């Protein structure tokens, strides 16, 4: 396989297509990849862990000391070094597997790493913790949550659950009338939590003269209370609450400090403050117990220096600042850990010279970075292919055609990936791929576990596992329909709160609420069903605890969930029923692979499946994903689509400080995923943000030396110039020449979208430069309003009747004296006010 970091010969078991594997299962990962190390560059007698590593990589693997920082560009073997380092620590007996904590970016990367370490050692080393930050924290919290008011069966709320809760709170407090939106509040709370702020600490700094602030604090408080009452953590809490736990309960922290003696973190550039703090907590030294303690406990506990910490990262690949990631964590590592050893890696083993040269050229335009040059001895390879289509569909067709060619020349579908900046771009790609019979898989779209029917069924399981989880209980209360209305749902919540009991207890006491007999009966039946399932989980039961699939089957049968779907009239219901059955299959598979695994383990797995974990490399499909998801992966051939202004850089980034630089890093990440073939494509018009707009080539394109890109055109576009490469236009148009004479966009001058739809784009006029060398005309600050008179280069004079849209998408509706009415995109239209 060619996707994640290193291994090419992974034996992973998966069952069923169309859904993610919830549990990455590792079998005998036998290592046999010639390119990937092996005897090729190692001596015969050499330590196999060092064979195939360059001298800097070896230094990093062999380092023994308190703190090691590996900074290096993409594809230089950072992840590979981490893997070898773990194996080396274990093999040399300097560490027990159980003393190792390695943090990766995805569960999948973790599974890969575990397998590779096993392969390097020749046996699976049990007891290592190789996982994401989130998984590691869940494991800690499941053991320790009882220290602070939670139980080990807590629920993990995903962002959808958090939003449902926030929505309810906003409604209860009528905060929507003050302009609060669910997304806004969710984003702000998440950001604060990543900074380790809670409602109280925030309240101390908030400005209470501002009623908005006060209301936000109230929402935040209520949200926190609801989570606590529900015995639930949201995603950000998993990290933040673990940090809190360590700080508030030193004996708990000490346990983990004693246990983890080697901590290794991949993709360190994308750690946020909470994650940074977590690592700091874990690497603190353990002081020697003082005499009094020693006397009372009857034994002496020796102190310990802080754990040895290895972090690897590339500040050029920091792409999560919007989620609170802070590159300073990497930049300031040396300050935080005095005496740290720094290793630089410069040889790239992934990509061809042409691809690397493009990546280097682009990233150089970011200020504030240490210059590092990557080199490769793989050779120049093919040129990068550039393509400009008329529309997103045209672009997608190009991608599909090129994929077919790649296939013909022997590249497997699974070695091909298509990246985009926004999820909305998948629509055109998917349409064309379906039509062209290209098998594909979208990572991180509406994921299996986010489908409504799957969430319903999971809510049943959660309600069994965690009786305090009101969110889950309220979700299933009337699903399938049992005649329980929203008023009853709320009445139960109020009853629970007034009596200080859980929602499930409130259900059990439904007959105290004075509801009708039918409704009361329905609630009690459901409560009984949940109780029955809970009893079945009891390990003391005669036949031992029931398995997850047994519980699920019981719940589905008694609740008639699938039966109701099957009887439904919605044509989608059949597919939904199949999805639920698929989930039953997932639980069976889980049970097979985790004979000891219980309901909680299953629910944990499910909550932590990230987009990239859905990757299935055995299925022979092209992978579609956002640039963010692409991090850490590698593919033989990569299509980077939508390389346009407003998409890349994304238009939202313009207003963020550091936004455009972060977008450039994202572009850099995309480019550096490619091993042999890279395609950069764009379209001249794109249906986006609910409208079709003229697109402009991304500013980043002009940063790539022209000789590295071989531009192709849409067939329709080529005809006017006999198939030559597109090139910058010298205007010979009336009124032209003085404005945007080397502009990327000429055809759009009139920009009457309706006209274009009817007649197709005015081909002869459209020229697309192979390198964008000049600024596009920018009327950005042309103030226009209804009533203004303007002059247009082609249409002459006219009167503005209205101005709609915002920013770069501002459109003037103009009644021309001679040419009739037109809509013009103000930013680029050849107009002036008169
Ligand atoms: N010394 C080496 N010899 C041969 N192949 C190597 C060597 N070092 C790394 N590689 C290969 O180069 C590719 C990139 O390595 P790896 O994924 O570890 O890089 P990385 O620095 O983690 O990249 P990224 O920044 O994208 O995460 C992998 O296929 C890896 O197996
Ligand atoms: Mg890596």
Coordinates of C-alpha atoms in Angstrom, one line a residue, residues 57-615:
X57 CA 18.2 9.4 10.8
X58 CA 20.6 7.0 12.6
X59 CA 21.6 9.7 15.0
X60 CA 18.0 10.2 15.9
X61 CA 17.3 6.6 16.3
X62 CA 20.3 6.0 18.5
X63 CA 19.9 9.1 20.6
X64 CA 19.5 8.5 24.3
X65 CA 18.9 11.5 26.4
X66 CA 16.2 13.7 27.7
X67 CA 14.9 15.6 24.7
X68 CA 15.2 15.2 21.0
X69 CA 13.7 17.4 18.3
X70 CA 13.6 16.3 14.7
X71 CA 12.7 19.0 12.4
X72 CA 12.5 18.3 8.7
X73 CA 10.6 18.8 5.6
X74 CA 8.0 16.6 4.1
X75 CA 8.9 13.0 3.2
X76 CA 12.2 13.1 4.9
X77 CA 11.5 10.1 7.0
X78 CA 10.4 11.7 10.3
X79 CA 7.7 9.2 10.9
X80 CA 9.9 6.4 9.9
X81 CA 12.6 7.5 12.3
X82 CA 10.0 7.5 15.2
X83 CA 9.1 4.0 14.3
X84 CA 12.7 2.8 14.2
X85 CA 13.4 4.6 17.4
X86 CA 10.7 2.8 19.3
X87 CA 11.9 -0.5 18.0
X88 CA 15.5 0.3 18.9
X89 CA 14.5 1.3 22.5
X90 CA 12.7 -2.0 23.0
X91 CA 15.3 -4.2 21.2
X92 CA 18.1 -2.7 23.2
X93 CA 16.2 -3.4 26.4
X94 CA 16.4 0.2 27.3
X95 CA 12.6 0.4 27.5
X96 CA 9.8 -2.0 28.2
X97 CA 7.1 -1.7 25.6
X98 CA 4.8 -0.5 28.4
X99 CA 7.1 2.5 29.0
X100 CA 6.4 3.9 25.6
X101 CA 3.8 6.4 24.7
X102 CA 3.8 7.4 21.0
X103 CA 1.4 10.0 19.7
X104 CA 0.3 9.9 16.1
X105 CA -2.1 12.1 14.1
X106 CA -4.6 9.4 13.3
X107 CA -5.6 6.0 14.6
X108 CA -4.6 4.6 11.3
X109 CA -1.1 6.1 11.6
X110 CA -1.0 4.5 15.0
X111 CA -1.9 1.1 13.7
X112 CA 0.7 1.4 11.0
X113 CA 3.3 2.3 13.5
X114 CA 2.5 -0.5 15.8
X115 CA 2.6 -2.9 13.0
X116 CA 5.9 -1.6 11.7
X117 CA 7.5 -1.7 15.1
X118 CA 6.3 -5.3 15.4
X119 CA 7.7 -6.1 12.0
X120 CA 11.1 -4.5 12.9
X121 CA 11.3 -6.5 16.1
X122 CA 10.0 -9.7 14.6
X123 CA 7.2 -9.9 17.1
X124 CA 4.4 -7.9 18.3
X125 CA 5.3 -5.9 21.4
X126 CA 2.3 -5.8 23.6
X127 CA 1.6 -2.9 26.0
X128 CA 3.0 0.0 24.0
X129 CA 0.7 2.9 23.8
X130 CA 0.8 4.1 20.2
X131 CA -2.3 6.2 19.7
X132 CA -3.7 9.6 19.0
X133 CA -3.8 12.3 21.7
X134 CA -7.5 11.6 22.0
X135 CA -7.3 7.8 22.3
X136 CA -4.6 8.1 24.9
X137 CA -6.6 10.5 26.9
X138 CA -9.7 8.3 26.7
X139 CA -7.8 5.4 28.1
X140 CA -6.5 7.5 30.9
X141 CA -9.9 9.0 31.6
X142 CA -11.7 5.6 31.6
X143 CA -9.4 4.6 34.4
X144 CA -9.4 7.8 36.3
X145 CA -12.7 9.5 35.7
X146 CA -14.0 8.4 39.0
X147 CA -11.6 10.8 40.7
X148 CA -13.6 13.7 39.7
X149 CA -17.3 13.0 39.4
X150 CA -17.5 11.0 36.2
X151 CA -17.8 7.3 35.8
X152 CA -15.7 5.2 33.5
X153 CA -18.7 4.7 31.2
X154 CA -18.7 8.3 30.2
X155 CA -19.9 9.2 26.7
X156 CA -17.8 11.0 24.2
X157 CA -19.7 13.7 22.4
X158 CA -18.6 14.3 18.8
X159 CA -19.0 17.8 17.3
X160 CA -22.5 16.9 16.2
X161 CA -23.6 16.0 19.7
X162 CA -22.0 19.1 21.1
X163 CA -23.9 21.2 18.7
X164 CA -27.2 19.5 19.5
X165 CA -26.6 20.4 23.1
X166 CA -25.6 24.0 22.4
X167 CA -28.6 24.4 20.2
X168 CA -30.8 23.4 23.0
X169 CA -29.1 25.8 25.4
X170 CA -29.3 28.7 23.0
X171 CA -32.9 28.0 22.6
X172 CA -33.5 27.7 26.4
X173 CA -31.7 31.0 27.1
X174 CA -33.2 32.6 24.0
X175 CA -29.7 33.6 23.0
X176 CA -30.5 33.4 19.3
X177 CA -32.3 36.7 19.6
X178 CA -28.9 38.2 20.6
X179 CA -27.3 36.9 17.5
X180 CA -25.7 33.8 18.9
X181 CA -25.4 30.9 16.4
X182 CA -24.7 27.3 17.2
X183 CA -21.6 27.3 15.0
X184 CA -20.3 30.5 16.6
X185 CA -20.7 29.3 20.1
X186 CA -19.4 25.8 19.4
X187 CA -16.3 27.3 17.7
X188 CA -15.6 29.7 20.6
X189 CA -16.0 27.1 23.3
X190 CA -13.8 24.7 21.4
X191 CA -11.1 27.4 21.0
X192 CA -11.3 28.3 24.7
X193 CA -11.0 24.7 25.7
X194 CA -8.0 24.2 23.5
X195 CA -6.5 27.1 25.5
X196 CA -7.4 25.2 28.7
X197 CA -9.9 27.9 29.7
X198 CA -13.2 26.9 31.2
X199 CA -16.3 28.9 31.9
X200 CA -15.1 30.1 35.2
X201 CA -11.7 31.2 34.1
X202 CA -13.2 32.8 31.0
X203 CA -15.7 34.6 33.2
X204 CA -12.9 36.2 35.2
X205 CA -11.6 37.9 32.1
X206 CA -14.9 38.6 30.4
X207 CA -16.2 42.1 30.2
X208 CA -19.6 42.0 31.9
X209 CA -20.5 45.4 30.7
X210 CA -21.1 43.6 27.4
X211 CA -24.4 41.7 27.6
X212 CA -23.2 39.5 24.8
X213 CA -20.2 38.4 26.9
X214 CA -22.4 37.7 29.9
X215 CA -24.7 35.6 27.9
X216 CA -21.9 33.7 26.4
X217 CA -20.6 32.9 29.8
X218 CA -24.0 31.6 30.8
X219 CA -24.2 29.4 27.7
X220 CA -20.7 28.1 28.4
X221 CA -21.6 27.4 32.0
X222 CA -24.8 25.6 31.1
X223 CA -23.0 23.6 28.5
X224 CA -20.4 22.5 31.0
X225 CA -23.1 21.6 33.5
X226 CA -25.0 19.6 30.9
X227 CA -21.9 17.6 30.0
X228 CA -21.1 16.9 33.7
X229 CA -24.7 15.9 34.3
X230 CA -24.6 13.6 31.3
X231 CA -21.4 12.0 32.4
X232 CA -20.0 13.1 29.0
X233 CA -16.8 14.7 27.6
X234 CA -16.7 16.6 24.4
X235 CA -13.8 16.1 22.0
X236 CA -11.8 19.0 23.4
X237 CA -12.4 17.9 27.0
X238 CA -10.7 14.6 26.4
X239 CA -7.4 16.5 26.3
X240 CA -8.3 19.4 28.6
X241 CA -9.8 17.3 31.3
X242 CA -6.9 14.9 31.3
X243 CA -4.6 17.9 31.9
X244 CA -6.9 19.0 34.7
X245 CA -6.9 15.6 36.2
X246 CA -3.1 15.5 36.3
X247 CA -2.9 18.9 37.8
X248 CA -5.6 18.4 40.4
X249 CA -4.6 14.9 41.4
X250 CA -0.8 14.6 41.7
X251 CA -0.8 11.0 42.6
X252 CA -2.7 10.2 39.4
X253 CA -0.1 12.2 37.4
X254 CA 2.7 10.5 39.1
X255 CA 1.4 7.1 38.2
X256 CA 1.6 8.0 34.5
X257 CA 5.0 9.8 34.9
X258 CA 6.4 6.7 36.4
X259 CA 4.9 4.5 33.7
X260 CA 5.8 6.4 30.5
X261 CA 9.5 6.8 30.3
X262 CA 9.7 7.5 26.6
X263 CA 7.2 9.8 24.9
X264 CA 7.3 10.4 21.2
X265 CA 5.1 12.8 19.3
X266 CA 4.6 12.9 15.5
X267 CA 3.3 16.0 13.7
X268 CA 4.3 18.1 16.7
X269 CA 3.8 21.3 14.7
X270 CA 0.0 20.8 15.0
X271 CA -0.3 20.4 18.7
X272 CA -2.4 22.9 20.4
X273 CA -1.9 24.4 23.8
X274 CA -3.9 21.7 25.7
X275 CA -1.9 19.0 24.0
X276 CA 1.3 20.8 24.7
X277 CA 0.4 21.1 28.4
X278 CA -0.5 17.4 28.5
X279 CA 3.0 16.5 27.3
X280 CA 4.5 18.8 29.8
X281 CA 2.6 17.2 32.6
X282 CA 3.7 13.8 31.5
X283 CA 7.4 14.7 31.2
X284 CA 7.8 16.3 34.7
X285 CA 10.2 14.6 37.0
X286 CA 8.9 12.6 39.9
X287 CA 10.4 13.9 43.2
X288 CA 11.6 11.5 45.8
X289 CA 9.0 10.9 48.4
X290 CA 9.8 12.9 51.5
X291 CA 10.8 11.2 54.7
X292 CA 7.5 11.6 56.4
X293 CA 5.7 10.0 53.5
X294 CA 8.2 7.3 53.3
X295 CA 7.8 6.5 56.9
X296 CA 4.0 6.4 56.8
X297 CA 3.9 4.3 53.7
X298 CA 6.6 2.0 55.0
X299 CA 8.7 2.1 51.9
X300 CA 10.9 4.6 50.1
X301 CA 10.0 5.7 46.6
X302 CA 12.9 7.0 44.6
X303 CA 12.5 10.0 42.5
X304 CA 12.7 9.9 38.7
X305 CA 13.9 12.3 36.1
X306 CA 11.3 13.4 33.5
X307 CA 10.5 11.1 30.7
X308 CA 12.6 11.2 27.6
X309 CA 10.7 13.2 25.0
X310 CA 11.1 13.0 21.2
X311 CA 9.1 15.3 19.0
X312 CA 9.1 15.4 15.2
X313 CA 7.6 18.0 13.1
X314 CA 7.8 20.4 10.2
X315 CA 6.7 24.0 10.8
X316 CA 6.0 24.3 7.1
X317 CA 3.2 21.7 7.5
X318 CA 1.4 23.4 10.3
X319 CA -2.2 23.6 9.1
X320 CA -4.3 23.5 12.1
X321 CA -3.9 27.0 13.6
X322 CA -7.6 27.5 13.1
X323 CA -8.1 24.7 15.6
X324 CA -5.7 26.2 18.0
X325 CA -2.5 24.5 16.9
X326 CA 0.5 26.6 17.7
X327 CA 3.8 26.2 15.7
X328 CA 5.5 28.0 18.5
X329 CA 5.4 24.7 20.3
X330 CA 8.0 23.5 17.9
X331 CA 9.9 26.7 17.6
X332 CA 10.2 27.0 21.4
X333 CA 11.0 23.4 22.1
X334 CA 14.7 24.2 22.7
X335 CA 13.7 26.8 25.2
X336 CA 11.2 24.5 27.0
X337 CA 13.7 21.6 27.1
X338 CA 17.1 23.0 27.6
X339 CA 19.8 20.6 26.5
X340 CA 17.6 19.2 23.7
X341 CA 19.3 17.6 20.8
X342 CA 18.1 18.8 17.4
X343 CA 18.4 16.7 14.3
X344 CA 17.7 18.0 10.8
X345 CA 16.8 15.7 8.0
X346 CA 17.1 17.0 4.5
X347 CA 16.9 14.1 2.1
X348 CA 13.4 13.4 0.8
X349 CA 12.7 9.8 0.0
X350 CA 9.2 10.3 -1.3
X351 CA 9.0 12.6 -4.3
X352 CA 10.7 13.3 -7.6
X353 CA 12.9 16.4 -8.0
X354 CA 10.3 18.2 -10.0
X355 CA 7.7 17.8 -7.4
X356 CA 10.1 18.8 -4.6
X357 CA 11.3 21.8 -6.6
X358 CA 7.7 23.0 -6.9
X359 CA 7.1 22.5 -3.2
X360 CA 10.3 24.3 -2.2
X361 CA 9.6 27.2 -4.5
X362 CA 6.1 27.7 -3.0
X363 CA 7.0 27.4 0.6
X364 CA 9.9 29.9 0.2
X365 CA 7.3 32.6 -0.1
X366 CA 6.4 32.3 3.6
X367 CA 8.2 34.7 5.8
X368 CA 9.2 33.8 9.3
X369 CA 10.5 30.4 8.5
X370 CA 13.8 28.7 8.7
X371 CA 14.9 28.0 5.2
X372 CA 15.4 24.4 4.6
X373 CA 16.1 22.7 1.3
X374 CA 14.9 19.3 0.6
X375 CA 16.7 17.2 -2.0
X376 CA 16.1 13.8 -3.4
X377 CA 18.1 11.4 -5.5
X378 CA 15.0 9.9 -7.1
X379 CA 15.6 11.9 -10.2
X380 CA 13.6 14.6 -12.0
X381 CA 10.6 12.5 -12.9
X382 CA 7.8 13.7 -15.0
X383 CA 6.8 17.3 -15.1
X384 CA 3.9 18.5 -13.1
X385 CA 0.7 18.5 -15.3
X386 CA -1.4 21.6 -15.1
X387 CA -4.9 21.9 -16.4
X388 CA -7.5 24.6 -16.7
X389 CA -11.1 23.6 -17.3
X390 CA -14.1 25.8 -18.1
X391 CA -15.9 24.6 -15.1
X392 CA -15.6 22.3 -12.1
X393 CA -17.2 19.5 -14.3
X394 CA -14.6 20.1 -17.0
X395 CA -11.9 19.8 -14.4
X396 CA -13.4 16.7 -13.0
X397 CA -13.5 15.1 -16.4
X398 CA -9.9 15.9 -16.9
X399 CA -9.1 14.1 -13.6
X400 CA -11.2 11.1 -14.6
X401 CA -9.5 10.9 -18.0
X402 CA -6.0 11.1 -16.5
X403 CA -6.9 8.5 -13.9
X404 CA -7.9 6.2 -16.8
X405 CA -4.5 6.9 -18.4
X406 CA -2.7 6.2 -15.2
X407 CA -4.5 2.9 -14.9
X408 CA -3.6 1.9 -18.4
X409 CA 0.0 2.5 -17.6
X410 CA -0.2 0.3 -14.5
X411 CA -1.0 2.6 -11.6
X412 CA -3.5 1.1 -9.3
X413 CA -6.5 3.1 -8.2
X414 CA -5.5 2.8 -4.6
X415 CA -2.3 4.6 -5.4
X416 CA -4.1 7.7 -6.7
X417 CA -5.6 10.5 -4.6
X418 CA -7.6 13.6 -5.4
X419 CA -7.4 16.5 -3.0
X420 CA -9.5 19.6 -2.6
X421 CA -9.8 22.5 -0.2
X422 CA -13.5 22.3 0.5
X423 CA -15.9 19.4 0.7
X424 CA -18.3 21.1 -1.7
X425 CA -15.9 20.4 -4.5
X426 CA -16.6 16.7 -4.3
X427 CA -19.9 17.0 -6.0
X428 CA -18.6 17.6 -9.5
X429 CA -15.9 15.0 -9.0
X430 CA -18.3 12.4 -7.8
X431 CA -20.7 13.0 -10.7
X432 CA -18.0 12.5 -13.3
X433 CA -16.4 9.6 -11.5
X434 CA -19.7 7.8 -11.4
X435 CA -20.3 8.5 -15.0
X436 CA -16.7 7.4 -15.9
X437 CA -16.9 4.3 -13.7
X438 CA -13.9 5.4 -11.6
X439 CA -14.2 3.6 -8.3
X440 CA -13.6 6.1 -5.5
X441 CA -14.1 6.7 -1.9
X442 CA -14.6 10.0 -0.2
X443 CA -12.9 10.3 3.1
X444 CA -14.6 12.5 5.7
X445 CA -17.8 13.2 3.8
X446 CA -20.9 12.2 5.6
X447 CA -19.2 9.5 7.5
X448 CA -20.8 6.2 8.3
X449 CA -21.0 7.0 12.0
X450 CA -22.5 10.4 11.3
X451 CA -25.6 9.0 9.5
X452 CA -28.8 9.6 11.4
X453 CA -29.8 6.0 11.6
X454 CA -26.4 5.0 12.9
X455 CA -26.4 7.7 15.5
X456 CA -29.9 6.5 16.5
X457 CA -28.7 3.0 17.1
X458 CA -25.5 4.1 18.8
X459 CA -27.6 6.3 21.0
X460 CA -29.4 3.1 22.2
X461 CA -26.0 1.6 23.1
X462 CA -24.9 4.7 24.8
X463 CA -28.1 4.9 26.8
X464 CA -27.4 1.4 28.1
X465 CA -23.7 2.2 28.9
X466 CA -24.2 5.6 30.4
X467 CA -27.6 6.1 32.1
X468 CA -26.8 9.7 32.8
X469 CA -26.5 10.6 29.1
X470 CA -29.7 12.6 28.6
X471 CA -28.8 13.5 25.0
X472 CA -28.7 9.8 24.0
X473 CA -31.9 9.1 25.9
X474 CA -33.8 12.0 24.4
X475 CA -32.7 10.9 21.0
X476 CA -34.2 7.5 21.3
X477 CA -37.2 8.4 23.4
X478 CA -39.4 8.6 20.4
X479 CA -37.2 6.8 17.8
X480 CA -38.9 4.8 16.4
X481 CA -42.1 6.6 17.0
X482 CA -43.9 5.6 20.2
X483 CA -46.2 8.5 20.6
X484 CA -43.9 10.4 23.0
X485 CA -44.0 14.1 22.1
X486 CA -41.5 16.9 22.7
X487 CA -43.5 18.2 25.7
X488 CA -43.1 14.9 27.4
X489 CA -39.4 14.8 26.5
X490 CA -38.9 18.1 28.2
X491 CA -41.1 17.2 31.2
X492 CA -38.8 14.3 31.9
X493 CA -35.8 16.5 31.7
X494 CA -37.4 18.9 34.2
X495 CA -38.4 16.1 36.5
X496 CA -34.9 14.7 36.4
X497 CA -33.5 18.1 37.3
X498 CA -35.9 18.9 40.1
X499 CA -35.3 15.5 41.7
X500 CA -31.7 15.5 41.0
X501 CA -31.8 12.1 39.3
X502 CA -30.6 10.9 35.9
X503 CA -32.8 11.1 32.8
X504 CA -33.1 7.3 32.8
X505 CA -34.3 7.3 36.4
X506 CA -36.8 9.9 35.5
X507 CA -38.0 7.5 32.8
X508 CA -38.4 4.8 35.3
X509 CA -40.6 7.0 37.4
X510 CA -42.7 8.1 34.5
X511 CA -45.9 7.2 36.3
X512 CA -45.3 10.1 38.7
X513 CA -45.6 12.6 36.0
X514 CA -49.3 12.4 35.4
X515 CA -49.0 11.6 31.8
X516 CA -51.6 9.5 29.9
X517 CA -51.4 5.8 30.3
X518 CA -50.3 5.1 26.8
X519 CA -47.3 7.5 26.9
X520 CA -46.4 6.3 30.4
X521 CA -46.5 2.7 29.2
X522 CA -44.3 3.5 26.2
X523 CA -41.7 5.3 28.4
X524 CA -41.6 2.4 31.0
X525 CA -41.3 -0.2 28.2
X526 CA -38.2 1.6 26.9
X527 CA -36.8 2.0 30.4
X528 CA -37.3 -1.7 30.9
X529 CA -35.6 -2.6 27.7
X530 CA -32.6 -0.5 28.7
X531 CA -32.5 -2.1 32.1
X532 CA -32.6 -5.5 30.6
X533 CA -29.7 -4.7 28.3
X534 CA -27.8 -3.3 31.3
X535 CA -28.3 -6.5 33.2
X536 CA -27.0 -8.4 30.3
X537 CA -23.7 -6.5 30.5
X538 CA -23.1 -7.8 34.0
X539 CA -20.1 -10.1 34.0
X540 CA -21.6 -11.9 37.0
X541 CA -24.4 -13.2 34.9
X542 CA -24.8 -16.9 34.5
X543 CA -23.5 -16.9 30.9
X544 CA -21.1 -14.1 31.5
X545 CA -21.5 -10.6 30.1
X546 CA -23.3 -10.4 26.8
X547 CA -21.4 -9.3 23.7
X548 CA -21.9 -6.0 22.0
X549 CA -23.6 -7.6 19.1
X550 CA -25.9 -9.6 21.4
X551 CA -27.0 -6.4 23.1
X552 CA -27.4 -4.6 19.9
X553 CA -29.5 -7.4 18.4
X554 CA -31.7 -7.4 21.5
X555 CA -32.2 -3.6 21.3
X556 CA -33.0 -3.6 17.7
X557 CA -35.5 -6.4 17.9
X558 CA -37.3 -5.1 21.0
X559 CA -37.4 -1.5 19.8
X560 CA -38.5 -2.6 16.3
X561 CA -36.1 -0.1 14.9
X562 CA -35.2 -1.9 11.7
X563 CA -38.7 -3.3 11.3
X564 CA -40.1 0.2 11.4
X565 CA -37.6 1.4 8.8
X566 CA -38.4 -1.5 6.6
X567 CA -42.1 -0.6 6.8
X568 CA -41.4 3.0 6.0
X569 CA -42.4 4.7 2.8
X570 CA -39.3 6.7 2.3
X571 CA -37.3 5.0 -0.5
X572 CA -34.1 5.8 1.5
X573 CA -35.3 3.7 4.4
X574 CA -34.2 0.5 2.9
X575 CA -30.7 1.8 2.6
X576 CA -30.9 3.0 6.2
X577 CA -32.0 -0.4 7.3
X578 CA -29.0 -1.9 5.5
X579 CA -26.7 0.6 7.2
X580 CA -28.0 -0.5 10.6
X581 CA -27.4 -4.1 9.6
X582 CA -23.9 -3.1 8.6
X583 CA -23.4 -1.8 12.1
X584 CA -24.4 -5.1 13.5
X585 CA -21.7 -6.6 11.3
X586 CA -19.2 -4.1 12.6
X587 CA -20.0 -5.2 16.2
X588 CA -19.5 -8.8 15.2
X589 CA -16.2 -8.0 13.6
X590 CA -15.2 -6.0 16.7
X591 CA -16.0 -9.0 18.9
X592 CA -14.0 -11.3 16.8
X593 CA -11.0 -9.1 16.9
X594 CA -11.4 -8.0 20.5
X595 CA -12.6 -11.1 22.4
X596 CA -12.2 -9.2 25.6
X597 CA -13.7 -6.0 24.4
X598 CA -16.9 -4.7 26.0
X599 CA -19.5 -2.2 25.1
X600 CA -17.4 0.7 26.3
X601 CA -14.4 -0.4 24.2
X602 CA -16.7 -0.6 21.2
X603 CA -18.2 2.9 21.8
X604 CA -14.7 4.4 22.3
X605 CA -13.5 2.9 19.1
X606 CA -16.5 4.3 17.2
X607 CA -16.1 7.8 18.7
X608 CA -12.5 8.1 17.8
X609 CA -12.6 7.1 14.2
X610 CA -11.3 10.0 12.2
X611 CA -11.8 10.8 8.6
X612 CA -8.5 9.3 7.5
X613 CA -9.1 6.1 9.5
X614 CA -11.8 5.3 7.0
X615 CA -9.1 4.7 4.5

